[in-house]
Coordinates of C-alpha atoms in Angstrom, one line a residue:
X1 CA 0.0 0.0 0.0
X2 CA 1.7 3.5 -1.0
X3 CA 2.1 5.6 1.7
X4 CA 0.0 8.9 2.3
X5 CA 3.1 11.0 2.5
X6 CA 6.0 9.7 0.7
X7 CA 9.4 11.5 0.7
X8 CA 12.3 9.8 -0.9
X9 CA 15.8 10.4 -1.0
X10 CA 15.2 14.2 -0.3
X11 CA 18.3 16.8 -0.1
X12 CA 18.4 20.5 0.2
X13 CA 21.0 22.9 0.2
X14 CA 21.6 26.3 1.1
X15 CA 24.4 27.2 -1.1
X16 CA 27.7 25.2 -0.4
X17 CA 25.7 23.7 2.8
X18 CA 23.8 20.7 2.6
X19 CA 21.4 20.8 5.1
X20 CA 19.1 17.6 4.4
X21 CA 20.7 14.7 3.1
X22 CA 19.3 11.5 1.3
X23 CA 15.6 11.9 3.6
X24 CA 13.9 8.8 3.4
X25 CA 10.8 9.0 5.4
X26 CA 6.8 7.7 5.1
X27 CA 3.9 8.5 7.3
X28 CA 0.6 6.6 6.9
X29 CA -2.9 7.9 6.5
X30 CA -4.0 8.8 10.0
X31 CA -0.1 8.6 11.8
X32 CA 1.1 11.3 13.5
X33 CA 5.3 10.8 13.4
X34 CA 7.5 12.9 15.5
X35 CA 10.8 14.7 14.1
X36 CA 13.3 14.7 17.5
X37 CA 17.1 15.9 17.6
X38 CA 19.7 18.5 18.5
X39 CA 18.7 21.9 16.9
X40 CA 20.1 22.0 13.5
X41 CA 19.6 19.3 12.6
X42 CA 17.1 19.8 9.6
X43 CA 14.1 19.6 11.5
X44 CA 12.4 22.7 10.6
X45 CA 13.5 22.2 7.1
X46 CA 11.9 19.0 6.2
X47 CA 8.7 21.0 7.7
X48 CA 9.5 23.4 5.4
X49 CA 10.1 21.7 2.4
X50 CA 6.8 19.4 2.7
X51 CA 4.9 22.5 2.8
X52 CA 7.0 23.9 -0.3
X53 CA 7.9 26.8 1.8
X54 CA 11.6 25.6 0.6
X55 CA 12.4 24.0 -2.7
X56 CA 14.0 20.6 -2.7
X57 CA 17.3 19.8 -4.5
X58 CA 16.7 16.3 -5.2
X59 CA 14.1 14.1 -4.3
X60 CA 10.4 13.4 -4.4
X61 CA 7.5 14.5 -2.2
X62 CA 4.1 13.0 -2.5
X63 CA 1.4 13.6 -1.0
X64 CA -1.8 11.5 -1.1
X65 CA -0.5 10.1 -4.7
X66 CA 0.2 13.3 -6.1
X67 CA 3.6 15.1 -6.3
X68 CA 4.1 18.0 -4.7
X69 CA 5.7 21.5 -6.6
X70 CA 6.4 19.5 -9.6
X71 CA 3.9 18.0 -12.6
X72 CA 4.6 15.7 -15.2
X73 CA 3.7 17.7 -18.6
X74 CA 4.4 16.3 -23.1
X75 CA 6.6 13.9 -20.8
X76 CA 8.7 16.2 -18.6
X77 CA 8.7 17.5 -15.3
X78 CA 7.8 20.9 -14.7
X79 CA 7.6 23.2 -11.6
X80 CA 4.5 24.1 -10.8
X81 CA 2.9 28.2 -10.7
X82 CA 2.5 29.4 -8.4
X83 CA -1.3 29.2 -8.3
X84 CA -0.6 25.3 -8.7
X85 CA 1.5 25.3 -5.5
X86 CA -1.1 27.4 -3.8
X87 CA -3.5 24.7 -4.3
X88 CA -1.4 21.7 -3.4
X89 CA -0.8 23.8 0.0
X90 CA -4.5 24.3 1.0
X91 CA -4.1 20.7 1.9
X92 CA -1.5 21.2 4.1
X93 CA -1.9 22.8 7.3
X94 CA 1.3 24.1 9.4
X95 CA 1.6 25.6 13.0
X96 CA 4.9 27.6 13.6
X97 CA 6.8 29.0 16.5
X98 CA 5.1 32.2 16.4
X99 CA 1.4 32.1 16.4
X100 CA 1.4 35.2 13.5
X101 CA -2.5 35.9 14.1
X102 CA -3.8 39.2 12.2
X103 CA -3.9 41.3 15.3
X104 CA -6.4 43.7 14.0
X105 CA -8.9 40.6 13.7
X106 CA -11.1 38.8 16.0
X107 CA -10.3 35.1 17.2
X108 CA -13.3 34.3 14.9
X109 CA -12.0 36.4 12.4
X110 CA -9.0 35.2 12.1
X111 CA -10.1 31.5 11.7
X112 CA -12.9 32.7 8.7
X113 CA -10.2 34.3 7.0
X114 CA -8.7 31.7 4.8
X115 CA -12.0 29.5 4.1
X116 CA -13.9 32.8 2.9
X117 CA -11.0 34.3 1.3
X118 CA -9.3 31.3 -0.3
X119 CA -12.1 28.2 -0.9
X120 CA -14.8 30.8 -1.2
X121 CA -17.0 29.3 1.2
X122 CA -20.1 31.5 2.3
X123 CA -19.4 33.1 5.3
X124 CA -22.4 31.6 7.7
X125 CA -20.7 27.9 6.8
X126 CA -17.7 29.5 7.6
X127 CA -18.8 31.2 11.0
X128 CA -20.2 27.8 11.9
X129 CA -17.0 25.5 11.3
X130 CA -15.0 28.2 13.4
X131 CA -16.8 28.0 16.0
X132 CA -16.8 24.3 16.1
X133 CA -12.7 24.6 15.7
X134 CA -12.7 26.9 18.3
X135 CA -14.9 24.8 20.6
X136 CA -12.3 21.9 20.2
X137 CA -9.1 23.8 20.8
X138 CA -11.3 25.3 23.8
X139 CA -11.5 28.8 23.2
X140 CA -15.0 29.2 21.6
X141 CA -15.6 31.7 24.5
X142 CA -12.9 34.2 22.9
X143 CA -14.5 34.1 19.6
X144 CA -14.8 38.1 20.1
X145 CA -11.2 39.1 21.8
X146 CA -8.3 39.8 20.3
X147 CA -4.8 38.5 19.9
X148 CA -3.3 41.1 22.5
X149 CA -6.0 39.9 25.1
X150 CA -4.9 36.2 24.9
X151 CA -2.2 34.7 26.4
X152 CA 0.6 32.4 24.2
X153 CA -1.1 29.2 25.1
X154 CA -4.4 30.4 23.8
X155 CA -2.9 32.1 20.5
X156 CA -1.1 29.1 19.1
X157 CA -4.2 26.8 19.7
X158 CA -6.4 30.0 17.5
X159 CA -3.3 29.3 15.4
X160 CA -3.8 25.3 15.3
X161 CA -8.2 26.1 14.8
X162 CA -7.0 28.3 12.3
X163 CA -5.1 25.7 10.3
X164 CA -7.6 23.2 10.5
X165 CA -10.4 25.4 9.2
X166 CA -8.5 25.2 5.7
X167 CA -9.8 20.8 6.4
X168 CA -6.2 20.3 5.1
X169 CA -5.4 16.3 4.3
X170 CA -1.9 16.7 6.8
X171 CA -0.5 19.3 9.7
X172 CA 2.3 20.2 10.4
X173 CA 3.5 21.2 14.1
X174 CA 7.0 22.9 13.8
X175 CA 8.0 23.0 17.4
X176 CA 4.4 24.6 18.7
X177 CA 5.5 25.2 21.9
X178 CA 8.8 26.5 21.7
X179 CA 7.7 30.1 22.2
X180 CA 5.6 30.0 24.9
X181 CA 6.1 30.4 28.8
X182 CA 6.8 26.9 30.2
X183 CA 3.3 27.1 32.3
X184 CA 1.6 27.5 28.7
X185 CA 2.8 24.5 27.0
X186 CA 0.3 21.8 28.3
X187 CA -2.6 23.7 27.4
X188 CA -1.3 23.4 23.4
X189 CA 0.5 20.1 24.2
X190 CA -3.3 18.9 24.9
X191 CA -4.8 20.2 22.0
X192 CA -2.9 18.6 19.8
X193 CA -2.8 15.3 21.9
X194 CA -6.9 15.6 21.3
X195 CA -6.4 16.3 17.5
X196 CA -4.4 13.3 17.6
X197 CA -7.8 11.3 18.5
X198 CA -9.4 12.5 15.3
X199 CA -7.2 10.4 12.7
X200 CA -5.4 13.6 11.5
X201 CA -2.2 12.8 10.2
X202 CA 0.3 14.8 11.6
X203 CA 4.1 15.3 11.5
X204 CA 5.5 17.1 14.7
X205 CA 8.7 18.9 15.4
X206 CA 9.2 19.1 19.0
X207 CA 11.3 18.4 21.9
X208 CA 9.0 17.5 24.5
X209 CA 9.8 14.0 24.3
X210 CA 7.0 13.1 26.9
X211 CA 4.8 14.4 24.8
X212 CA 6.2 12.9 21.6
X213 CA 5.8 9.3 23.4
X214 CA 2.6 9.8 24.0
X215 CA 0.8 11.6 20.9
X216 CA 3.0 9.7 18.4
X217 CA 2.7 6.5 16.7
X218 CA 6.2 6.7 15.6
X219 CA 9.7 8.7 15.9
X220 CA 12.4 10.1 13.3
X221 CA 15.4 11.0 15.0
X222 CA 17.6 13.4 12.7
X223 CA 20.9 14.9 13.2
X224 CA 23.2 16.8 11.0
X225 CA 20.0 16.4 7.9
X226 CA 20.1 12.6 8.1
X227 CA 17.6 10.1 9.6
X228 CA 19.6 8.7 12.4
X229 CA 17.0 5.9 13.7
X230 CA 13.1 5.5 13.8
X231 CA 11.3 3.6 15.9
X232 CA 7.6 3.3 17.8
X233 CA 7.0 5.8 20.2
X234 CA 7.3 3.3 23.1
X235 CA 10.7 3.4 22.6
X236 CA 11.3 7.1 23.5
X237 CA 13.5 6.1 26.4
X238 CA 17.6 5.7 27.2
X239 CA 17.3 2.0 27.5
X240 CA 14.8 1.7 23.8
X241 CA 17.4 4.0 21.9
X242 CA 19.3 1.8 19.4
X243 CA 22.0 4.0 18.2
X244 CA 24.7 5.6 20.4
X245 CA 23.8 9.1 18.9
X246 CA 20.2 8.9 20.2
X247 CA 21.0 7.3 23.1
X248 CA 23.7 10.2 24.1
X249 CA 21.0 12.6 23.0
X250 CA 17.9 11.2 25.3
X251 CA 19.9 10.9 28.1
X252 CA 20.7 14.5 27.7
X253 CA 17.0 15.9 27.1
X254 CA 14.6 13.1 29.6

């Protein structure tokens, strides 16, 4: 059975520096697959590059059977427009560091945005699936505030109803919690634990390894833009780790 998102022997560069080497990597319909290692290690890229925020040097991405930023055309590969790539990324959801909410907008507002704006659905359907977004990240009672009158915690799961209004097929986490005050990360931590319950197929970037053993069905473990080891989540631990690099790097971070 082909995966649901494929990427094969992926590399990217920025000039002279090759920051993701050879990435072999699948995630089944419904998985959610954590990305764990030392910073720099090509994390954030990968992200990156799924979502065609980056372009790939060599490789393949597919998503769902179709390949992303690239089309076969009279029997040759082409880049895609950019209207092409704009579609391909409605189906793709992503979550950064900073929650980049429209502060001049609503909660609701900012969750409408997109479906109106970009899918052109009518604004009461619109209204109504935020709502229900917002209900589930548990903020459906700040519908009416503002960025500035929420905390972190509360802005990044807006952020995470936000991305999910566009129904995308996969999400993207890229470290979710990294910016927020340490009291503030269980409140997103549990949001996406929930969204994990759904079947949404997710691919997270973190370092709460806690958390990553208990939302994920499986691990990547990257340093230095390789795949070092992969594994099932239950084997997030010192004793599990197979490889001396990992093992070094657990025992570090647990």
């Amino acid at each position: 059975m082909t995966a649901f998102l494929e990427i094969a022997n992926v590399g990217k560069r920025f000039g002279g520096t090759a920051v993701l080497e050879g990435i072999d990597l699948t995630v089944d319909r419904g998985e959610a697959v954590c990305l764990l290692g030392p910073s720099g290690a090509g994390k954030s890229t990968l992200l990156r590059c799924v979502n065609m925020l980056e372009r790939i040097d060599e490789g393949i991405i597919m998503l769902d059977g179709e390949e992303l930023g690239w089309r076969e055309a009279k029997g040759r590969m082409r880049e895609l427009s950019g209207r092409e790539e704009a579609r391909q990324r409605q189906s793709i959801g992503m979550v950064f560091q900073s929650f980049n909410l429209f502060s001049h907008m609503t909660v609701l507002e900012n969750v409408i945005e997109a479906p109106i704006g970009v899918l052109r659905r009518p604004r009461a359907e619109a209204v109504e699936s935020a709502h229900r977004l917002l209900k589930q990240v548990g903020l459906d009672h700040k519908a009416d505030a503002y960025p500035a009158q929420l905390s972190g915690g509360q802005q990044q799961r807006v952020a995470i109803a936000r991305a999910l209004a566009m129904q995308p097929k996969l999400m993207l986490f890229d470290e979710p919690t990294s910016a927020l005050d340490p009291e503030l990360v269980g409140e997103v931590l549990d949001a996406i634990k929930q969204l994990a319950t759904t079947g949404m197929t997710m691919l997270i970037v973190t370092h709460e390894i806690g958390f990553a053993r208990e939302v994920s069905d499986r691990f990547v473990f990257m340093e230095d833009g390789r795949v070092v080891e992969t594994g099932p989540s239950s084997r997030l631990t010192v004793a599990g780790a197979e490889t001396p690099r990992m093992r070094d790097f657990l025992s570090k971070v647990l």
